[in-house]
Coordinates of C-alpha atoms and ligand atoms in Angstrom, one line a residue:
Chain V
X1 CA 165.7 53.2 95.4
X2 CA 169.2 53.2 94.0
X3 CA 168.3 50.5 91.6
X4 CA 165.1 51.9 90.5
X5 CA 166.5 55.4 89.8
X6 CA 170.2 54.9 89.3
X7 CA 170.8 58.4 87.9
X8 CA 168.7 60.4 90.2
X9 CA 170.6 62.7 92.6
X10 CA 168.0 63.5 95.3
X11 CA 169.7 66.8 96.3
X12 CA 169.5 68.0 92.8
X13 CA 165.8 67.1 92.6
X14 CA 165.3 68.8 95.9
X15 CA 167.1 71.9 94.7
X16 CA 165.2 72.0 91.4
X17 CA 161.9 71.6 93.2
X18 CA 162.8 74.5 95.4
X19 CA 163.6 76.6 92.3
X20 CA 160.3 75.7 90.7
X21 CA 158.4 76.4 93.8
X22 CA 160.2 79.8 94.2
X23 CA 159.5 80.8 90.6
X24 CA 155.8 79.7 90.9
X25 CA 155.3 81.4 94.2
X26 CA 156.8 84.7 93.3
X27 CA 155.1 84.8 89.9
X28 CA 151.7 83.8 91.4
X29 CA 151.8 86.6 93.9
X30 CA 152.9 89.1 91.3
X31 CA 150.3 87.8 88.8
X32 CA 147.6 88.0 91.4
X33 CA 148.3 91.6 92.2
X34 CA 148.9 92.8 88.6
X35 CA 146.0 90.7 87.2
X36 CA 143.7 91.9 89.9
X37 CA 144.6 95.5 89.1
X38 CA 144.2 95.0 85.3
X39 CA 141.0 93.1 85.8
X40 CA 139.5 95.8 88.0
X41 CA 140.4 98.4 85.4
X42 CA 138.9 96.3 82.7
X43 CA 135.7 95.9 84.7
X44 CA 135.3 99.4 86.1
X45 CA 135.9 101.1 82.8
X46 CA 133.5 98.9 80.9
X47 CA 130.1 100.0 79.8
X48 CA 127.7 100.9 82.6
X49 CA 130.2 100.7 85.4
X50 CA 131.7 103.1 87.8
X51 CA 134.6 104.5 85.7
X52 CA 133.0 103.9 82.3
X53 CA 135.7 105.0 79.8
X54 CA 135.7 103.5 76.4
X55 CA 139.2 104.8 75.6
X56 CA 141.0 103.3 78.6
X57 CA 139.0 100.2 78.4
X58 CA 139.9 99.5 74.8
X59 CA 143.6 100.2 75.4
X60 CA 143.9 97.9 78.4
X61 CA 141.8 95.4 76.6
X62 CA 144.0 95.3 73.6
X63 CA 147.2 95.1 75.6
X64 CA 145.8 92.2 77.6
X65 CA 144.7 90.4 74.4
X66 CA 148.0 90.9 72.7
X67 CA 150.0 89.5 75.6
X68 CA 147.5 86.7 76.1
X69 CA 147.9 85.6 72.5
X70 CA 151.7 85.4 72.3
X71 CA 152.9 81.8 72.9
X72 CA 154.9 81.7 76.1
X73 CA 158.0 80.4 74.6
X74 CA 158.0 83.3 72.1
X75 CA 157.3 85.7 74.8
X76 CA 160.4 84.6 76.7
X77 CA 162.5 85.4 73.6
X78 CA 160.8 88.7 73.0
X79 CA 161.4 89.7 76.5
X80 CA 165.1 88.9 76.5
X81 CA 166.2 92.6 76.2
X82 CA 163.7 93.6 78.9
X83 CA 164.9 90.8 81.2
X84 CA 168.5 91.6 80.6
X85 CA 167.8 95.2 81.5
X86 CA 166.2 94.6 84.9
X87 CA 167.6 91.2 86.0
X88 CA 171.0 91.6 84.2
X89 CA 171.2 87.9 83.3
X90 CA 169.2 85.2 81.5
X91 CA 170.2 82.4 83.8
X92 CA 168.6 81.3 87.1
X93 CA 165.1 81.5 88.6
X94 CA 164.9 85.3 88.7
X95 CA 165.5 85.6 85.0
X96 CA 162.3 83.7 84.4
X97 CA 160.1 86.0 86.5
X98 CA 159.4 88.8 84.0
X99 CA 158.2 86.5 81.3
X100 CA 156.2 84.4 83.8
X101 CA 154.4 87.4 85.2
X102 CA 153.9 89.2 81.9
X103 CA 152.6 86.0 80.4
X104 CA 150.2 85.1 83.2
X105 CA 148.9 88.5 84.4
X106 CA 146.8 89.2 81.3
X107 CA 145.3 85.8 81.4
X108 CA 144.4 86.2 85.1
X109 CA 143.1 89.8 84.4
X110 CA 140.5 88.3 82.1
X111 CA 139.5 85.8 84.7
X112 CA 139.2 88.6 87.2
X113 CA 137.0 90.6 84.8
X114 CA 134.7 87.6 84.3
X115 CA 134.5 87.1 88.1
X116 CA 133.6 90.7 88.7
X117 CA 131.0 90.6 85.9
X118 CA 129.3 87.8 87.8
X119 CA 128.6 90.1 90.8
X120 CA 125.0 91.0 91.1
X121 CA 124.7 94.6 89.7
X122 CA 122.0 95.2 92.3
X123 CA 124.5 94.7 95.2
X124 CA 126.8 97.4 93.7
X125 CA 123.9 99.7 93.3
X126 CA 122.7 99.1 96.9
X127 CA 126.1 100.0 98.1
X128 CA 126.2 103.1 96.0
X129 CA 122.8 104.0 97.5
X130 CA 124.3 103.7 101.0
X131 CA 126.7 106.5 100.1
X132 CA 129.9 104.4 99.6
X133 CA 133.0 105.6 98.0
X134 CA 134.4 103.8 95.0
X135 CA 137.3 102.5 97.1
X136 CA 134.8 101.0 99.6
X137 CA 132.9 99.4 96.7
X138 CA 136.2 97.8 95.4
X139 CA 137.5 96.6 98.7
X140 CA 134.2 95.7 100.5
X141 CA 132.0 94.6 97.7
X142 CA 133.8 93.8 94.4
X143 CA 136.6 91.7 95.9
X144 CA 134.8 89.9 98.7
X145 CA 131.8 89.1 96.6
X146 CA 133.9 87.7 93.8
X147 CA 136.5 86.0 96.1
X148 CA 135.7 82.4 95.3
X149 CA 136.0 83.1 91.6
X150 CA 139.2 85.1 92.1
X151 CA 140.7 82.2 94.1
X152 CA 139.7 79.5 91.6
X153 CA 141.0 81.8 88.9
X154 CA 144.4 82.1 90.5
X155 CA 144.4 78.3 91.0
X156 CA 144.0 77.8 87.3
X157 CA 146.6 80.5 86.6
X158 CA 149.1 79.0 89.2
X159 CA 148.9 75.6 87.4
X160 CA 149.5 77.2 84.1
X161 CA 152.5 79.0 85.7
X162 CA 154.0 75.7 86.9
X163 CA 153.9 74.7 83.2
X164 CA 155.5 77.9 82.2
X165 CA 158.3 77.5 84.7
X166 CA 159.1 74.2 83.1
X167 CA 159.3 75.9 79.7
X168 CA 161.4 78.7 81.1
X169 CA 163.6 76.0 82.6
X170 CA 164.4 74.7 79.1
X171 CA 165.9 78.1 78.2
X172 CA 168.0 78.2 81.3
X173 CA 165.9 79.3 84.2
X174 CA 166.5 76.3 86.4
X175 CA 163.9 74.2 88.2
X176 CA 162.4 70.9 87.4
X177 CA 161.8 71.6 83.7
X178 CA 165.5 72.5 83.3
X179 CA 166.5 69.3 85.1
X180 CA 164.2 67.1 83.0
X181 CA 165.5 68.6 79.9
X182 CA 169.2 68.8 80.6
X183 CA 169.8 65.9 82.9
X184 CA 166.9 63.7 81.8
X185 CA 166.3 64.2 78.1
X186 CA 169.7 65.3 76.7
X187 CA 171.6 62.7 78.7
X188 CA 169.0 60.0 78.1
X189 CA 168.4 59.5 81.8
X190 CA 164.8 58.6 81.7
X191 CA 164.5 58.0 85.5
X192 CA 165.4 61.7 86.1
X193 CA 162.8 62.8 83.6
X194 CA 160.3 60.5 85.3
X195 CA 161.0 61.8 88.8
X196 CA 160.9 65.4 87.7
X197 CA 157.5 64.8 86.0
X198 CA 156.1 63.1 89.1
X199 CA 157.3 66.0 91.3
X200 CA 155.6 68.5 89.0
X201 CA 152.4 66.5 89.0
X202 CA 152.5 66.5 92.8
X203 CA 152.9 70.3 92.9
X204 CA 150.0 70.7 90.4
X205 CA 147.7 68.4 92.4
X206 CA 148.6 70.2 95.6
X207 CA 147.8 73.6 94.1
X208 CA 144.5 72.3 92.8
X209 CA 143.5 70.7 96.1
X210 CA 144.4 73.8 98.1
X211 CA 142.6 76.1 95.6
X212 CA 139.4 74.0 95.7
X213 CA 139.5 73.8 99.4
X214 CA 139.8 77.6 99.9
X215 CA 137.2 78.2 97.2
X216 CA 134.6 76.0 98.9
X217 CA 135.4 77.4 102.3
X218 CA 134.8 81.0 101.1
X219 CA 131.7 80.4 99.1
X220 CA 128.6 81.1 101.3
X221 CA 126.1 81.3 98.4
Chain M
X1 CA 109.7 116.6 102.4
X2 CA 110.4 115.4 98.9
X3 CA 109.8 117.8 96.0
X4 CA 110.1 117.1 92.3
X5 CA 109.8 120.0 89.9
X6 CA 109.6 119.4 86.1
X7 CA 111.6 116.2 86.4
X8 CA 112.5 114.5 83.1
X9 CA 114.7 111.5 82.4
X10 CA 115.8 110.7 79.0
X11 CA 118.0 107.6 78.3
X12 CA 120.2 107.8 75.2
X13 CA 120.7 104.4 73.7
X14 CA 122.6 104.1 70.5
X15 CA 120.7 106.4 68.1
X16 CA 117.4 106.5 69.9
X17 CA 116.2 108.3 73.0
X18 CA 113.9 106.9 75.6
X19 CA 111.9 109.4 77.5
X20 CA 111.4 107.4 80.6
X21 CA 110.1 110.2 83.0
X22 CA 108.1 113.1 81.6
X23 CA 107.7 116.4 83.4
X24 CA 106.9 115.0 86.8
X25 CA 105.8 117.4 89.5
X26 CA 105.3 115.9 92.9
X27 CA 105.3 116.7 96.6
X28 CA 105.7 114.0 99.1
X29 CA 104.8 115.0 102.6
X30 CA 106.8 114.3 105.7
X31 CA 105.7 111.1 107.4
X32 CA 103.5 109.9 104.7
X33 CA 103.6 106.6 102.8
X34 CA 103.4 107.6 99.1
X35 CA 102.8 105.0 96.5
X36 CA 103.7 105.1 92.8
X37 CA 101.9 102.5 90.7
X38 CA 102.3 101.7 87.1
X39 CA 102.9 98.8 84.7
X40 CA 106.2 97.5 83.6
X41 CA 108.2 100.2 81.7
X42 CA 106.1 103.1 83.0
X43 CA 109.2 104.7 84.5
X44 CA 108.7 104.0 88.1
X45 CA 112.2 102.7 88.8
X46 CA 113.7 105.6 86.9
X47 CA 111.7 108.0 89.0
X48 CA 112.5 106.5 92.4
X49 CA 116.2 106.0 91.5
X50 CA 116.5 109.8 90.8
X51 CA 115.5 110.4 94.4
X52 CA 119.0 109.3 95.6
X53 CA 120.7 110.1 92.3
X54 CA 121.4 106.5 91.3
X55 CA 120.1 108.1 88.1
X56 CA 120.6 111.8 87.4
X57 CA 117.6 113.7 86.1
X58 CA 118.1 115.0 82.6
X59 CA 116.1 118.0 83.5
X60 CA 114.3 119.4 86.6
X61 CA 115.0 119.6 90.3
X62 CA 114.6 117.3 93.2
X63 CA 114.8 118.4 96.8
X64 CA 114.7 116.2 99.9
X65 CA 114.4 118.2 103.1
X66 CA 116.6 121.2 102.4
X67 CA 119.0 119.4 100.1
X68 CA 118.9 119.8 96.3
X69 CA 119.5 116.1 95.6
X70 CA 119.6 116.5 91.8
X71 CA 122.6 118.7 91.7
X72 CA 124.9 117.7 94.6
X73 CA 127.9 115.4 94.0
X74 CA 131.0 113.9 95.6
X75 CA 131.1 113.7 99.4
X76 CA 128.0 115.8 99.8
X77 CA 126.0 113.4 97.7
X78 CA 127.4 110.4 99.6
X79 CA 126.4 112.1 102.9
X80 CA 122.9 112.7 101.6
X81 CA 122.6 109.1 100.5
X82 CA 123.4 107.9 104.0
X83 CA 120.3 109.7 105.1
X84 CA 118.1 108.0 102.5
X85 CA 117.4 104.3 102.9
X86 CA 116.5 102.1 100.0
X87 CA 115.2 98.6 99.7
X88 CA 114.9 96.5 96.5
X89 CA 112.9 93.8 94.8
X90 CA 115.7 91.3 94.9
X91 CA 117.0 92.5 98.3
X92 CA 120.6 93.0 97.0
X93 CA 122.3 91.7 100.1
X94 CA 126.0 90.8 100.1
X95 CA 126.1 87.0 100.1
X96 CA 129.6 87.1 101.7
X97 CA 128.4 88.8 104.8
X98 CA 126.2 87.5 107.6
X99 CA 122.9 89.1 108.5
X100 CA 124.7 91.1 111.2
X101 CA 127.5 92.3 108.9
X102 CA 125.0 93.2 106.1
X103 CA 123.2 95.4 108.5
X104 CA 126.5 96.8 109.8
X105 CA 127.6 97.7 106.3
X106 CA 126.0 101.1 105.9
X107 CA 127.3 102.0 109.4
X108 CA 130.8 101.1 108.4
X109 CA 130.4 103.3 105.3
X110 CA 129.2 106.1 107.5
X111 CA 132.3 105.7 109.7
X112 CA 130.4 104.7 112.9
X113 CA 132.6 103.3 115.7
X114 CA 132.7 99.5 116.2
X115 CA 131.0 99.5 119.6
X116 CA 128.2 101.7 118.4
X117 CA 127.8 99.6 115.3
X118 CA 127.2 96.5 117.5
X119 CA 124.7 98.3 119.6
X120 CA 122.8 99.6 116.7
X121 CA 122.8 96.3 114.8
X122 CA 121.2 94.6 117.8
X123 CA 118.6 97.2 118.0
X124 CA 117.8 96.9 114.3
X125 CA 117.7 93.1 114.5
X126 CA 115.0 93.4 117.1
X127 CA 113.1 96.1 115.2
X128 CA 112.7 93.8 112.2
X129 CA 112.2 90.6 114.2
X130 CA 115.3 88.7 113.2
X131 CA 116.5 87.7 116.6
X132 CA 118.5 84.5 116.5
X133 CA 119.4 84.8 112.8
X134 CA 122.3 87.3 113.3
X135 CA 125.0 84.9 112.2
X136 CA 123.2 83.4 109.2
X137 CA 124.2 84.1 105.7
X138 CA 121.6 85.4 103.3
X139 CA 121.5 82.1 101.4
X140 CA 120.1 80.5 104.6
X141 CA 117.2 82.9 104.8
X142 CA 113.7 83.0 103.2
X143 CA 112.7 85.8 101.0
X144 CA 110.7 87.5 103.7
X145 CA 113.7 87.3 106.1
X146 CA 116.0 88.7 103.4
X147 CA 113.8 91.7 103.0
X148 CA 113.8 92.2 106.7
X149 CA 117.6 92.4 106.6
X150 CA 117.2 94.8 103.7
X151 CA 114.9 97.0 105.7
X152 CA 117.2 96.9 108.8
X153 CA 120.1 97.8 106.6
X154 CA 118.2 100.7 105.0
X155 CA 117.3 102.0 108.4
X156 CA 120.7 101.7 110.0
X157 CA 121.8 105.3 109.6
X158 CA 118.5 106.7 110.8
X159 CA 117.3 108.0 107.5
X160 CA 114.4 110.4 107.2
X161 CA 113.3 108.8 103.9
X162 CA 112.9 105.2 102.8
X163 CA 112.7 104.4 99.1
X164 CA 111.2 101.0 98.2
X165 CA 111.6 99.7 94.6
X166 CA 109.1 96.9 94.3
X167 CA 110.0 95.7 97.8
X168 CA 107.4 93.0 97.9
X169 CA 107.2 91.9 94.3
X170 CA 109.3 88.8 94.8
X171 CA 107.4 87.6 97.9
X172 CA 104.3 85.5 98.3
X173 CA 101.0 87.2 99.4
X174 CA 101.4 86.2 103.1
X175 CA 105.0 87.4 103.3
X176 CA 104.1 90.5 101.4
X177 CA 101.5 91.4 104.0
X178 CA 104.0 90.8 106.8
X179 CA 106.6 93.1 105.2
X180 CA 103.9 95.7 104.5
X181 CA 102.9 95.6 108.2
X182 CA 106.5 96.1 109.1
X183 CA 106.7 99.1 106.8
X184 CA 103.6 100.7 108.4
X185 CA 105.0 99.9 111.8
X186 CA 108.4 101.7 111.2
X187 CA 106.6 104.5 109.4
X188 CA 104.7 105.2 112.6
X189 CA 107.5 104.5 115.0
X190 CA 110.1 106.6 113.3
X191 CA 107.9 109.1 111.5
X192 CA 109.7 107.9 108.4
X193 CA 108.6 109.2 105.0
X194 CA 108.2 106.3 102.6
X195 CA 108.2 106.4 98.8
X196 CA 107.4 103.1 97.3
X197 CA 106.8 101.8 93.8
X198 CA 104.8 98.8 92.9
X199 CA 102.6 97.3 90.2
X200 CA 100.2 95.8 92.7
X201 CA 97.2 97.8 93.8
X202 CA 97.0 95.6 96.9
X203 CA 100.2 97.2 98.2
X204 CA 98.8 100.7 97.6
X205 CA 95.5 99.8 99.3
X206 CA 97.1 98.2 102.3
X207 CA 99.7 100.8 103.3
X208 CA 99.7 104.0 101.3
X209 CA 98.2 107.4 102.2
X210 CA 98.5 108.9 98.7
X211 CA 99.1 107.4 95.3
X212 CA 100.4 108.5 91.9
X213 CA 99.6 106.5 88.9
X214 CA 102.2 106.4 86.2
X215 CA 101.8 105.6 82.5
X216 CA 104.4 106.1 79.8
X217 CA 106.6 108.2 82.1
X218 CA 103.8 110.6 83.1
X219 CA 101.8 110.9 86.3
X220 CA 98.3 110.5 85.1
X221 CA 96.5 110.5 88.4
X222 CA 97.4 111.6 91.9
X223 CA 95.4 111.7 95.1
X224 CA 94.6 110.2 98.4
X225 CA 94.2 106.4 98.1
X226 CA 90.5 106.6 99.2
X227 CA 89.7 109.2 96.6
X228 CA 91.4 107.3 93.9
X229 CA 89.7 104.1 94.9
X230 CA 86.3 105.7 95.0
X231 CA 86.5 107.6 91.8
X232 CA 89.3 106.6 89.6
X233 CA 89.5 108.9 86.6
X234 CA 92.2 107.7 84.2
X235 CA 91.5 104.4 82.3
X236 CA 94.6 102.8 83.7
X237 CA 93.6 103.7 87.3
X238 CA 90.3 102.1 86.8
X239 CA 92.1 99.0 85.7
X240 CA 94.3 99.0 88.8
X241 CA 91.3 99.6 91.1
X242 CA 89.6 96.6 89.5
X243 CA 92.6 94.5 90.6
X244 CA 91.4 94.7 94.1
X245 CA 87.7 95.4 93.7
X246 CA 87.0 92.5 91.3
X247 CA 84.3 93.8 89.0
X248 CA 83.4 90.3 87.7
X249 CA 82.0 89.7 91.1
X250 CA 79.9 92.8 90.8
X251 CA 78.6 91.7 87.4
X252 CA 77.4 88.4 88.8
X253 CA 75.7 90.2 91.7
X254 CA 73.9 92.6 89.3
X255 CA 72.8 89.8 87.0
X256 CA 71.5 87.9 90.0
X257 CA 69.7 90.9 91.5
X258 CA 68.2 91.8 88.1
X259 CA 66.5 88.4 88.0
X260 CA 65.1 88.6 91.5
X261 CA 64.0 92.2 91.6
X262 CA 61.9 93.0 88.5
X263 CA 60.6 96.3 89.9
X264 CA 62.1 99.4 91.4
X265 CA 65.5 101.0 91.1
X266 CA 68.7 99.1 91.9
X267 CA 71.2 101.6 93.1
X268 CA 74.9 101.2 93.6
X269 CA 76.2 103.4 96.4
X270 CA 79.9 104.2 96.8
X271 CA 81.0 105.5 100.1
X272 CA 84.1 106.3 102.1
X273 CA 84.2 105.1 105.7
X274 CA 81.4 103.0 106.9
X275 CA 80.3 105.4 109.6
X276 CA 79.1 107.7 106.8
X277 CA 76.9 105.0 105.4
X278 CA 74.9 103.8 108.4
X279 CA 73.0 107.0 109.3
X280 CA 72.4 107.5 105.6
X281 CA 70.3 104.4 105.2
X282 CA 68.5 105.1 108.5
X283 CA 67.6 108.6 107.3
X284 CA 66.5 107.4 103.9
X285 CA 64.1 105.0 105.5
X286 CA 62.8 107.6 107.9
X287 CA 62.5 110.5 105.6
X288 CA 61.2 109.1 102.3
X289 CA 58.1 107.1 101.7
X290 CA 59.7 104.3 99.8
X291 CA 60.8 100.8 100.5
X292 CA 64.5 100.2 100.9
X293 CA 66.3 96.9 100.8
X294 CA 70.0 96.4 101.3
X295 CA 71.0 93.7 98.9
X296 CA 74.7 93.4 98.8
X297 CA 77.6 95.2 100.2
X298 CA 81.4 95.1 100.2
X299 CA 84.0 97.0 102.0
X300 CA 87.7 97.4 101.3
X301 CA 90.1 98.4 104.0
X302 CA 92.8 100.8 103.1
X303 CA 95.5 102.2 105.2
X304 CA 93.6 105.5 105.7
X305 CA 90.0 104.2 106.0
X306 CA 87.5 102.0 104.3
X307 CA 85.9 102.3 101.0
X308 CA 82.8 100.4 100.1
X309 CA 80.1 99.7 97.7
X310 CA 76.5 98.9 98.6
X311 CA 73.6 97.8 96.4
X312 CA 70.2 98.9 97.6
X313 CA 66.8 98.4 96.0
X314 CA 64.4 101.3 96.0
X315 CA 60.7 100.8 95.5
X316 CA 57.9 103.3 95.5
X317 CA 56.6 106.5 93.9
X318 CA 58.9 107.8 91.1
X319 CA 58.9 111.2 92.7
X320 CA 59.8 110.0 96.1
X321 CA 62.6 107.8 94.7
X322 CA 64.0 110.8 92.9
X323 CA 64.0 112.8 96.1
X324 CA 65.8 110.0 97.9
X325 CA 68.4 109.9 95.2
X326 CA 69.0 113.6 95.4
X327 CA 69.3 113.3 99.1
X328 CA 72.0 110.6 98.8
X329 CA 74.0 112.7 96.4
X330 CA 73.7 115.8 98.7
X331 CA 74.9 113.6 101.5
X332 CA 78.2 113.0 99.8
X333 CA 77.8 109.4 98.8
X334 CA 77.8 108.6 95.2
X335 CA 74.7 106.9 93.8
X336 CA 74.3 105.3 90.5
X337 CA 71.1 103.7 89.2
X338 CA 72.1 100.4 87.8
X339 CA 68.8 98.7 87.1
X340 CA 65.4 100.2 86.7
X341 CA 62.4 98.0 86.6
X342 CA 64.4 95.0 85.6
X343 CA 66.4 96.9 82.8
X344 CA 70.1 97.5 83.0
X345 CA 70.9 101.2 82.8
X346 CA 74.6 101.2 83.1
Ligands
ATP401 N1 119.7 102.4 82.1 C1 118.8 102.5 81.1 N2 119.2 102.7 79.8 C2 118.3 102.8 78.9 N3 117.0 102.7 79.0 C3 116.5 102.5 80.3 C4 117.4 102.4 81.4 N4 116.6 102.2 82.5 C5 115.3 102.1 82.1 N5 115.2 102.4 80.7 C6 114.0 102.4 80.0 O1 113.2 103.4 80.6 C7 111.8 103.0 80.6 C8 111.3 102.9 82.0 O2 112.0 101.9 82.7 P1 111.8 101.7 84.3 O3 112.8 100.7 84.7 O4 111.9 103.0 85.0 O5 110.3 101.2 84.3 P2 109.5 100.5 85.5 O6 108.2 101.2 85.6 O7 110.4 100.5 86.8 O8 109.3 99.1 85.0 P3 109.3 97.7 85.9 O9 108.0 97.6 86.6 O10 109.5 96.7 84.8 O11 110.5 97.7 86.8 C9 111.8 101.6 79.9 O12 111.4 101.8 78.6 C10 113.2 101.1 80.0 O13 113.6 100.3 78.9
MG402 MG1 111.3 98.9 88.0

């Protein structure tokens, strides 16, 4: 091991992995909640749905589109003042979170909207005919009936987020991306870059595996 | 039970308007099975969907029991909807819930207690004959079984009214009949008022008491199923009646009879309920001095009685035959001379 990876300090790798996992986990949870909310608003305010409202729909839709179109690396820069305001620093894992969440939530919101559109209109109508409140429709029909798609959507989004954390790492947020860039690339320690890459791959594969597993488990169609 | 007064539904799409339901006035009695038949686009779904305000009438008033369905909203509307069951062509079950949980859903919505839900679900499973399938998911059921779940779910909150939107249109003939039998069964057991829409006359024939025929948003004919079968007035109604009476068969029969009976009058009798018909023929033979042959007969069973056609051949003095014909018409059966001395009349 020593010979194969002479420059690799395993504690550092372990720490960086923890940071990456932390950034990913927190941003995935926040993205899930925020994206789900935005997606629900997009769906419910669209034409022929429960809260049909052209005005709100086009506003939310434009905001989502704008943030989805900005390349992540530029988004980080644009968000520096905002991040400084709430996190008070640009260094460390927490500093990456605002950009990660604001970058990923609109993307996930679109996936949520698509998932909700896939729900059979007849089922929503049947539920309305039973005398259900809108909240019942959201929590007992919309979310459960689209759950496999919501989970596979958050799987895709999580994997994108792992990639984003690496990018955020380059601008100082820590984690495996930061390690690969500073220790690996800048100091020409290829073995460090290699180990960091493999670790990221393992994380991505694990997320994909877990996501597929849950999706299949949930899908009773 | 259900009353519609001057109900109109106009959809606004882009720059045009679609007048889907035009000035409909209708009374559906308590405990009856009322059918609405019409071709695609006639406005049937629009009409039935207004009965639980899935669609709001553009004009007019709808009352069910003592509630003015067309104008209530919010929690009052939700409460009213819990007392109106509805089943659909494509069943509209939640795939994410088992049979049991699908049936429990309206009860959850109505805020029924857990224990009571379980008891009621068991009862409903028995009622629709789905014992043993409680824990299956909809994807594991046949179409007929799915509709049974739909029916159980619709009945969960003990509604007074059941709305059926093409409930059997996605099923094969055999399964259709089973579901129709189930509907009649619950109609009797629970004294449930059923409003159903369909494009199949067979459904009307088999289970309805009264029928309304819809065309281009209007009700063009309304009456008891027997009456409508016996003497359809609107062109479209005649078409629907032909769906089940098969006129081509009649034409063949007439052609055949014409060849074999060159003399006398061939008469087509239409009658309701066979009991009416038997003494009529006996009396004819006894009272009138002419020869009577029964050549061909056909009876349709409807939910409220039978309706039939009978071809008889009269031979004898012209006078006597005319008397016999008059007697038949006085008796209440409808007689139509189809062939006279080998010539087609109508
Ligand atoms: N939500 C809607 N928006 C606009 N037009 C509609 C809407 N629903 C129905 N229509 C129109 O109203 C007319 C009647 O439709 P409806 O669905 O009531 O007919 P139907 O008799 O149920 O037909 P089918 O047998 O095909 O179900 C049609 O011309 C249809 O295009
Ligand atoms: Mg329809």
